[in-house]
Coordinates of C-alpha atoms in Angstrom, one line a residue:
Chain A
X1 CA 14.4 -1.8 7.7
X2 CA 17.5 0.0 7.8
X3 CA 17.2 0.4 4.1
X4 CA 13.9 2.7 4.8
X5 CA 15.5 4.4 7.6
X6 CA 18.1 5.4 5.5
X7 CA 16.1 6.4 2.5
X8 CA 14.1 8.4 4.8
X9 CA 16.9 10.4 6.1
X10 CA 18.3 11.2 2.5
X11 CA 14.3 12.5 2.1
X12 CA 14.8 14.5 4.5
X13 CA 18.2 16.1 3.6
X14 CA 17.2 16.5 0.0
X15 CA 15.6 19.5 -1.6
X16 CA 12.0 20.2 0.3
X17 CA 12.8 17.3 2.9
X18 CA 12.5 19.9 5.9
X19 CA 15.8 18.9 8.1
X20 CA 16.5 22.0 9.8
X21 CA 13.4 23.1 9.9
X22 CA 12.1 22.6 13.1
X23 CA 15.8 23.5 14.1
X24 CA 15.0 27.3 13.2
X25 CA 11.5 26.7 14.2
X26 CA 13.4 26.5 17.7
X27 CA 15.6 29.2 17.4
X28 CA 12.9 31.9 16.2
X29 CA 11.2 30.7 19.4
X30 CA 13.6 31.0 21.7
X31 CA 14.9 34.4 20.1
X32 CA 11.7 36.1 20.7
X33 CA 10.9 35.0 24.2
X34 CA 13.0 37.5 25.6
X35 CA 11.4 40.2 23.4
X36 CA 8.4 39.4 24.9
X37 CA 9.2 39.0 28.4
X38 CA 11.9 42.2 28.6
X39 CA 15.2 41.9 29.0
X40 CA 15.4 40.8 32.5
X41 CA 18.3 38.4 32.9
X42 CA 16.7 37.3 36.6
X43 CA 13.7 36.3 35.3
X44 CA 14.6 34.8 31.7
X45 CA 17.3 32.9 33.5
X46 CA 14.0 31.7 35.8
X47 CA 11.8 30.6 32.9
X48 CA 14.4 29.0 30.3
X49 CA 13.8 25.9 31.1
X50 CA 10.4 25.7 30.5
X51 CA 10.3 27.6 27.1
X52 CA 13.5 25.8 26.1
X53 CA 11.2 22.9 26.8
X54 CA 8.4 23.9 25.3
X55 CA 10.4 25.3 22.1
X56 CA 11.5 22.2 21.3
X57 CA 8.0 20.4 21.9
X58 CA 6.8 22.4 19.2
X59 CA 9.3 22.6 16.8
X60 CA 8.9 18.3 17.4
X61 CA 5.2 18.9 16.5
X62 CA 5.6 21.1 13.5
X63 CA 7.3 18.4 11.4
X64 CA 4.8 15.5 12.6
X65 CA 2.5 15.5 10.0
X66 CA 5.1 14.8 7.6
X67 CA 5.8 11.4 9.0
X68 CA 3.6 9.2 6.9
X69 CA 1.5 12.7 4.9
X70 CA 4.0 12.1 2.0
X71 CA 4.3 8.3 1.7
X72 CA 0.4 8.1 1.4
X73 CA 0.3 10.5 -1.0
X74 CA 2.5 8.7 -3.6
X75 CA 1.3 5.4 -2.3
X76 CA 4.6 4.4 -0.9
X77 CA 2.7 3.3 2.5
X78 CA 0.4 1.2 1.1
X79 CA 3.5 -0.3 -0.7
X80 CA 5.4 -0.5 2.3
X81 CA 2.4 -2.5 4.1
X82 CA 2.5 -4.8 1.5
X83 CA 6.1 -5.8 1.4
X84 CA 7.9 -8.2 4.6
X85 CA 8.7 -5.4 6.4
X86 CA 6.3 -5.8 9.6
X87 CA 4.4 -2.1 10.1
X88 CA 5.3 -2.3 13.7
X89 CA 9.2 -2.0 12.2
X90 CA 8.2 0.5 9.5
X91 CA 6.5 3.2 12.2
X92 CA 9.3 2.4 14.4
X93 CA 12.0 3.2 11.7
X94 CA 10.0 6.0 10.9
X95 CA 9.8 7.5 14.4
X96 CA 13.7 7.2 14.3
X97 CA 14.1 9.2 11.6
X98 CA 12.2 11.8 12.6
X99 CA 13.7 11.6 15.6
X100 CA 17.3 12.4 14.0
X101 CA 16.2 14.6 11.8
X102 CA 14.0 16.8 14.3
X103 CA 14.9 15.5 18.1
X104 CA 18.7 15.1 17.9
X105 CA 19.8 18.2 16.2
X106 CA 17.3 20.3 19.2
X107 CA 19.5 18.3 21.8
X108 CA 22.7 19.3 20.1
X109 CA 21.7 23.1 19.8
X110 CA 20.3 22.9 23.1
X111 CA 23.1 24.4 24.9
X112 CA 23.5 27.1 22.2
X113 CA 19.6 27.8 22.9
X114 CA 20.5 27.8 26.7
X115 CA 22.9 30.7 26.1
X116 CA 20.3 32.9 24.3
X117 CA 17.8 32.7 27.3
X118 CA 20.1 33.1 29.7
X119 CA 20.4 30.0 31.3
X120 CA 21.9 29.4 34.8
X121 CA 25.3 27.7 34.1
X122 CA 24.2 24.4 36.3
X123 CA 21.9 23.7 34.0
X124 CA 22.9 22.9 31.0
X125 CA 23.6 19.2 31.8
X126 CA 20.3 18.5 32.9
X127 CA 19.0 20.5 30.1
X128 CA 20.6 18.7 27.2
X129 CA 20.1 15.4 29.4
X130 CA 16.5 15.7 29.6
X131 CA 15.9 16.7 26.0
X132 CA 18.3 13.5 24.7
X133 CA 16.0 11.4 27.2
X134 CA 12.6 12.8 26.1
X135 CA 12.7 14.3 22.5
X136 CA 12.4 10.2 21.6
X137 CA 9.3 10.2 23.3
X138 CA 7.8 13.0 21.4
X139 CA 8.9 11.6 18.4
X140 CA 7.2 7.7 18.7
X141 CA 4.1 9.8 20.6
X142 CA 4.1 11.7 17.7
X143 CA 4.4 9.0 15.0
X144 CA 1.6 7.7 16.5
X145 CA -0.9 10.7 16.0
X146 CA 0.4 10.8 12.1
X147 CA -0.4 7.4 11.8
X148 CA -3.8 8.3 13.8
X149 CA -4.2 11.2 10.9
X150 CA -3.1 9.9 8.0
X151 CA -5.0 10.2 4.7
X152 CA -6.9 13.3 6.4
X153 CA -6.9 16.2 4.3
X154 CA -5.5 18.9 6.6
X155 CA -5.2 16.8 9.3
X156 CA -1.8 18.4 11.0
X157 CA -4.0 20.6 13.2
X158 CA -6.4 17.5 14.5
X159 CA -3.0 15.9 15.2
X160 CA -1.4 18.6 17.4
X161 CA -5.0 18.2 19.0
X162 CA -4.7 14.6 19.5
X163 CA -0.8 14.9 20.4
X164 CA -0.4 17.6 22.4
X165 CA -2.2 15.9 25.2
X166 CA -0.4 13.2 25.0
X167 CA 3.0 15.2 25.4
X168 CA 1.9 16.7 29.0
X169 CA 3.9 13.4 31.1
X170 CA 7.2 14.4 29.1
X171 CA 7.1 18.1 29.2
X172 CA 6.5 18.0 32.9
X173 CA 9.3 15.9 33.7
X174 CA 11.5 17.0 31.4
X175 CA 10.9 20.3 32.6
X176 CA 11.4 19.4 35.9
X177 CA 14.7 18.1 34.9
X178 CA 15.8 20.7 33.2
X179 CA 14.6 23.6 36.4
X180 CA 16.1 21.6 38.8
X181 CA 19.1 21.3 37.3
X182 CA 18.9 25.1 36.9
X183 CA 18.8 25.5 40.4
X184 CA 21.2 23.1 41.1
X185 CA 18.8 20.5 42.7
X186 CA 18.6 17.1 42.7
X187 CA 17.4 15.8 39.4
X188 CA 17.6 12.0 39.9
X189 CA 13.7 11.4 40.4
X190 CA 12.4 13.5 37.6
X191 CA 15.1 12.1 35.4
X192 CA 13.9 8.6 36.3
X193 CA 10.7 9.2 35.2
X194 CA 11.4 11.0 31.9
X195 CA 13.6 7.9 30.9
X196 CA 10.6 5.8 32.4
X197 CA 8.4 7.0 30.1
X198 CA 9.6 7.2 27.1
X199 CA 11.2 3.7 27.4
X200 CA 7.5 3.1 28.1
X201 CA 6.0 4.6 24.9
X202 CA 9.1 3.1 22.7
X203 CA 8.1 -0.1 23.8
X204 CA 4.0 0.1 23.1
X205 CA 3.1 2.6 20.9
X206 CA 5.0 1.0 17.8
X207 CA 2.2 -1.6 18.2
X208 CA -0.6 0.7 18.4
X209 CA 0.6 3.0 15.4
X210 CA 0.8 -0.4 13.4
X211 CA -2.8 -0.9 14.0
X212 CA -4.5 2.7 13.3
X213 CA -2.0 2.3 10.6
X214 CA -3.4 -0.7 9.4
X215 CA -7.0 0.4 9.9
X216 CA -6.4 3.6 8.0
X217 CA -5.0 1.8 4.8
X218 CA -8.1 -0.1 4.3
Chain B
X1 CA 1.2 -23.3 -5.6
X2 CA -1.7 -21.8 -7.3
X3 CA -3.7 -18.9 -6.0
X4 CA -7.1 -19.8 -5.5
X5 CA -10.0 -17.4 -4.2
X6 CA -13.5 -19.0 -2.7
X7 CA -16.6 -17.4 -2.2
X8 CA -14.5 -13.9 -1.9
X9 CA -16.6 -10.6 -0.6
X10 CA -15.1 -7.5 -0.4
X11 CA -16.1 -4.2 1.4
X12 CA -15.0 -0.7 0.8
X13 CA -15.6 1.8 3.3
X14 CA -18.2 -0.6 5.2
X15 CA -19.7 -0.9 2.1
X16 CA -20.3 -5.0 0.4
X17 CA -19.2 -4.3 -3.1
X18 CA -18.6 -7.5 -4.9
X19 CA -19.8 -10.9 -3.5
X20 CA -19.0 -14.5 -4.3
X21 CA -16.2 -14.3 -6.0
X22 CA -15.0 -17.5 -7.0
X23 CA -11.7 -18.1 -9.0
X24 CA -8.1 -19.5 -9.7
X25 CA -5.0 -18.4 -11.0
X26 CA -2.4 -21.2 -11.8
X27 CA 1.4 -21.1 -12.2
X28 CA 2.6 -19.2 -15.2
X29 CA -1.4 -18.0 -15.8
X30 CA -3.1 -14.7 -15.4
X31 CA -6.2 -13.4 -15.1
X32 CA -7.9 -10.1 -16.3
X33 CA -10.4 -8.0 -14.4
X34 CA -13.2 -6.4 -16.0
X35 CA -15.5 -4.5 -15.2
X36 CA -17.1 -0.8 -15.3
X37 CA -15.6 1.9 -12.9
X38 CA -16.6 1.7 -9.4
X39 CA -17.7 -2.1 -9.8
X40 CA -14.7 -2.6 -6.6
X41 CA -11.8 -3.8 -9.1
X42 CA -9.9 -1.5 -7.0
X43 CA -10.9 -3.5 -3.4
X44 CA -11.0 -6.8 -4.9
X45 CA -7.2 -6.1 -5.5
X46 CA -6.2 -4.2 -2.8
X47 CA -7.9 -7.3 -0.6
X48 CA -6.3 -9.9 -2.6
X49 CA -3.1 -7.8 -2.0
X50 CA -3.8 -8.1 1.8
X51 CA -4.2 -4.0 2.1
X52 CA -7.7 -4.9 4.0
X53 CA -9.3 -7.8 5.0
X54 CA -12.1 -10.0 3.3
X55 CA -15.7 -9.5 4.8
X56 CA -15.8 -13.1 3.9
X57 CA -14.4 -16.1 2.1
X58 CA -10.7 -16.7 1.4
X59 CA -7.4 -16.0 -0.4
X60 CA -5.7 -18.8 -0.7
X61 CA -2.1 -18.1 -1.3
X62 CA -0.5 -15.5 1.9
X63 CA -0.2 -11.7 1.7
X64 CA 3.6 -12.4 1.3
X65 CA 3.4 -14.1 -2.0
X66 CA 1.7 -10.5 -3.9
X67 CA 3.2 -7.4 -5.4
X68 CA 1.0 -4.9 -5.2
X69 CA 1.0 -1.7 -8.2
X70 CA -2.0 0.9 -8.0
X71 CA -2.4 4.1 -9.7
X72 CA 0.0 5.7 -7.4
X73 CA 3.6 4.8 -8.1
X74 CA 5.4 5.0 -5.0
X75 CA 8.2 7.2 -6.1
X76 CA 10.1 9.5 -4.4
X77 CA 10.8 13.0 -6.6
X78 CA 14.0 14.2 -4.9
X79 CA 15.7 10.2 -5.0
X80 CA 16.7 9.4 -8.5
X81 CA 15.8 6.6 -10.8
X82 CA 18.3 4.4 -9.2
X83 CA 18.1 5.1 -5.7
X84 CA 14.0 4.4 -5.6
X85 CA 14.8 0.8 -7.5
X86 CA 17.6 0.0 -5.2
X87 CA 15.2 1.4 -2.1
X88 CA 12.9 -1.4 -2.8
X89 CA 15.0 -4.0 -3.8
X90 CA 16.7 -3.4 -0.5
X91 CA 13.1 -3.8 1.4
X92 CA 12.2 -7.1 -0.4
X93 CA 15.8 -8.3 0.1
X94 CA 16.3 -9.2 -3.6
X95 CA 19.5 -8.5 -4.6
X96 CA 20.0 -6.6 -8.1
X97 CA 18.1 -3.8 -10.0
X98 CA 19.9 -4.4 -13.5
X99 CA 17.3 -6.8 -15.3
X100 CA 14.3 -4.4 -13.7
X101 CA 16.2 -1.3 -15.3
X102 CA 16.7 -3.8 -18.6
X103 CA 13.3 -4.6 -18.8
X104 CA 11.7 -1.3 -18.7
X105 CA 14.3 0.4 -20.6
X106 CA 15.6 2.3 -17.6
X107 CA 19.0 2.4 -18.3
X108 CA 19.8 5.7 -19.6
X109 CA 17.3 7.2 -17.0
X110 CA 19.4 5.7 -13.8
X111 CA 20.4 9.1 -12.5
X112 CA 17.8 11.2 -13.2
X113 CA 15.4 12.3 -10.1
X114 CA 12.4 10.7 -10.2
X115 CA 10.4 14.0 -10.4
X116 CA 12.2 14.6 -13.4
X117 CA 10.5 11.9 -15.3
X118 CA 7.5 12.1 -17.5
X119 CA 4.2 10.0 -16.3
X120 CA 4.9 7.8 -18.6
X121 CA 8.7 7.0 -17.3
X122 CA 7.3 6.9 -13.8
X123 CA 4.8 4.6 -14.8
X124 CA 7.6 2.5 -16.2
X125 CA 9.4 2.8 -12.6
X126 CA 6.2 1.8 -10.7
X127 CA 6.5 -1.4 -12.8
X128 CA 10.2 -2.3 -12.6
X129 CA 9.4 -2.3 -9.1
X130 CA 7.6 -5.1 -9.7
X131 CA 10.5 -7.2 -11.1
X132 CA 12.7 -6.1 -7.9
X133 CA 10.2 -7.6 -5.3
X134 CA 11.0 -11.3 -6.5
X135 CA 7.0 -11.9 -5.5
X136 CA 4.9 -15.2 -7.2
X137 CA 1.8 -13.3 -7.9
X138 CA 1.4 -10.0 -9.4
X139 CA -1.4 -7.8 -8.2
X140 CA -2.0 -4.9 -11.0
X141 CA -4.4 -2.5 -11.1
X142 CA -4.9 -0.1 -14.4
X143 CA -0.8 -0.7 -15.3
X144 CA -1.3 1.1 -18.3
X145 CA -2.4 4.2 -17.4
X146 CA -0.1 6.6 -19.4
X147 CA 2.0 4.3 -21.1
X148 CA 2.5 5.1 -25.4
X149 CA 2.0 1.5 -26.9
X150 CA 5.8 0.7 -27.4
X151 CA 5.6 1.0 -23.1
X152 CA 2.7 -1.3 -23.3
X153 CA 5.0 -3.6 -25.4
X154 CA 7.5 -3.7 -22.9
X155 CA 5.3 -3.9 -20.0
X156 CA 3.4 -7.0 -21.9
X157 CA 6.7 -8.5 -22.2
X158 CA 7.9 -8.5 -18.7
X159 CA 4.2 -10.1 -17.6
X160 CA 5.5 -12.6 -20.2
X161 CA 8.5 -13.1 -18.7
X162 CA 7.2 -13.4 -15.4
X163 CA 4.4 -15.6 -16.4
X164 CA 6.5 -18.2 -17.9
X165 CA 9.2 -18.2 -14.7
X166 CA 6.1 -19.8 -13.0
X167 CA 4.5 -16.5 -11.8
X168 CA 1.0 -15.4 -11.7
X169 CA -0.5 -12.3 -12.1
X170 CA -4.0 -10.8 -11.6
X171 CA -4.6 -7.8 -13.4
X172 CA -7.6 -4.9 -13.7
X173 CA -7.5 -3.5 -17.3
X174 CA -9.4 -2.4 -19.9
X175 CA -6.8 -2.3 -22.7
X176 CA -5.3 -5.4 -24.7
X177 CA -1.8 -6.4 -23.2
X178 CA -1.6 -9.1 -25.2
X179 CA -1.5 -11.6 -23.2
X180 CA -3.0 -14.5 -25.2
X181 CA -3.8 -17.4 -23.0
X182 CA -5.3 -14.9 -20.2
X183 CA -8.4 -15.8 -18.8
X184 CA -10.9 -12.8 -18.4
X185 CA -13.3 -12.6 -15.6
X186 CA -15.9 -9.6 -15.6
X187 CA -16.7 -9.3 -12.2
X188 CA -19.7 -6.9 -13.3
X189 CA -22.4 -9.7 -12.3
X190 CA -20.7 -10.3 -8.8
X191 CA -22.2 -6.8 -7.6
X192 CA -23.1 -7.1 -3.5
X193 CA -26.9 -6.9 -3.0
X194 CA -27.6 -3.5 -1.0
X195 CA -27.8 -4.4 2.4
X196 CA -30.9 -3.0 3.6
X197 CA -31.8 0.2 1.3
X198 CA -31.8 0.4 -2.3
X199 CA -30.0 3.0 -2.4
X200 CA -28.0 3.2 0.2
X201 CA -25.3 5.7 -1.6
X202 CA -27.7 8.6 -2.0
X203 CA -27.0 8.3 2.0
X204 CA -24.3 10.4 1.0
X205 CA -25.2 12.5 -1.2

């Protein structure tokens, strides 16, 4: 298992692999907030958590469909199901790489994000906190709608349908984390949920991609 | 430890294709499919392989003893010839690549990125695989789709091999591998009755 973890994480850093993409996904998001909103430090202080929030939801979402797209369409996953590694492991090493490819460089920039939007100076533990507590989530939630999609033509937009939903419990609390922290608040509660769920999903959802998974590769 | 299939029927996409299937492949034998296209060579393989499950009747040998190869290779463009062998050595926890690179004349290739190969190399890759997985019975379907007849040779040579270490293999073709003591089983005749209408794929249409 670690031998497809790693192999996906040299996919990703070789040509056409996308590493960094969702990275400057995040960046041109956050970068163009404040030409949208004005340059009000009050108020883009006020809303950075939230978009730095939702910034990094959706650079998470923009590299999803990758996560099995490109092993069904050499046949590598049918391969994969075939050989001893269980598919619960297989979705869950997949999950991990996508979730230090996509999820842990956005929680290492994070701070550098913070700066561009202004963000109070309390914050930025909480900020980086929540994101290195709930970008896993995204990323198992997320390996779940690929695995929901896969061997759709075009199915990346069907799967933000089918994901996005599913991210509302995480952005909320993360969020939450993140503002409260902003405002110098207590954050223990919200924190305490966010790591709630997404120990939650890490534990289930492996087991529920394996089966769409399975269905799908019939 | 023979593989042994009873009174096999197989569905593709909720459709019965083939029916009563009824056959055995012993140590160090193989067997060759036949059939015309769209007969469900395809689905008997990819059930025998354990991709889906049977609509009914049995497989006797477990999932874990096949090696599945299909049209698609499984090969990884940007990862070089070496890297993709070692990959799956790695996930069937066999240890070396050497005799897989021997046997497919590989050697000379080991560093080049798989996308730089011709369909005929890949090909060759898609089959080393096979010797990397350390698997009993070999599951093949079309293996000699663009391989030149000295790659046909080779490939012929390794099913040899492999046969007479005690393996099995069970193998959808329409070209002569030369494999001389294979059994051929035209699964043409074991068509699935249309369930209720005739022609039920006009449905679709």
């Amino acid at each position: 298992m670690i031998a497809l973890l790693i192999r996906d994480l040299r996919l990703a850093m070789r040509a056409g692999g996308g590493f960094g993409l969702g990275l400057a996904f995040f960046l041109i998001v956050v970068t163009l907030v404040p030409f949208g909103v004005g340059p009000q430090t009050g108020l883009l202080s006020k809303i950075a958590p939230g978009i730095l929030w939702l910034g990094a939801l959706l650079a998470c979402l923009l590299s999803l469909d990758r996560i099995f797209a490109l092993d069904w369409e050499d046949g590598s996953l049918d391969l994969l199901a075939t050989s001893p590694l269980p598919l619960e492991g297989i979705v869950t090493m997949k999950a991990l790489a996508h979730w230090i490819t996509t999820g842990l460089p956005l929680v290492i920039a994070s701070p550098l994000f913070g700066v561009l939007m202004s963000l109070p100076q309390a914050g930025y533990g909480p900020l980086v906190l929540s994101l290195l507590l709930g970008t896993p989530a995204l990323s198992v939630v997320g390996t779940f709608g690929a695995a929901l999609t896969v061997g759709l033509k075009r199915g990346g937009l069907l799967m933000s349908l089918l994901v996005l939903p599913l991210y509302v419990p995480t952005l909320i609390f993360g969020a939450e984390v993140a503002r409260r922290g902003a405002e110098g608040a207590e954050i223990a509660t919200p924190l305490l949920m966010l790591a709630g769920i997404s120990a939650g999903v890490i534990a289930l959802l492996p087991f529920a991609s394996a089966a769409v998974l399975r269905v799908n590769l019939r | 430890m023979e593989l042994r299939v009873t009174d096999l029927a197989v569905a593709r996409g909720g459709i019965p294709v083939l029916e009563g299937l009824n056959f055995a492949v012993k140590p160090g034998r193989s067997l060759i499919l036949r059939g015309p296209n769209g007969i469900g060579k395809t689905t008997l393989l990819r059930t025998v392989a354990g991709l889906q499950p049977p609509l009914a009747g049995e497989i006797g040998l477990d999932r874990e003893a096949m090696a599945y190869a299909a049209h698609a290779d499984g090969l990884k463009a940007t990862l070089s010839v070496e890297e993709n062998l070692t990959f799956w050595a790695a996930v069937f926890g066999t240890g070396t690549i050497e005799p897989a690179l021997e046997g497919f004349a590989l050697r000379e290739l080991r560093d080049r990125p798989a996308g730089a190969l011709s369909a005929g190399q890949k090909r060759r890759l898609g089959l080393a695989r096979l010797l990397v997985t350390g698997r009993p019975v070999w599951v093949l379907d079309e293996p000699t789709v663009s391989l030149d007849v000295d790659a046909v040779a080779m490939f012929g040579a390794a099913i040899r091999a492999h046969l007479a270490g005690g393996g099995m293999a069970l193998i959808a073709t329409h070209i002569d591998l030369g494999l001389d003591e294979a059994e051929v089983l035209d699964v043409g005749p074991f068509k699935a009755r249309a369930p209720k209408d005739e022609h039920f794929d006009e449905v679709f249409l």
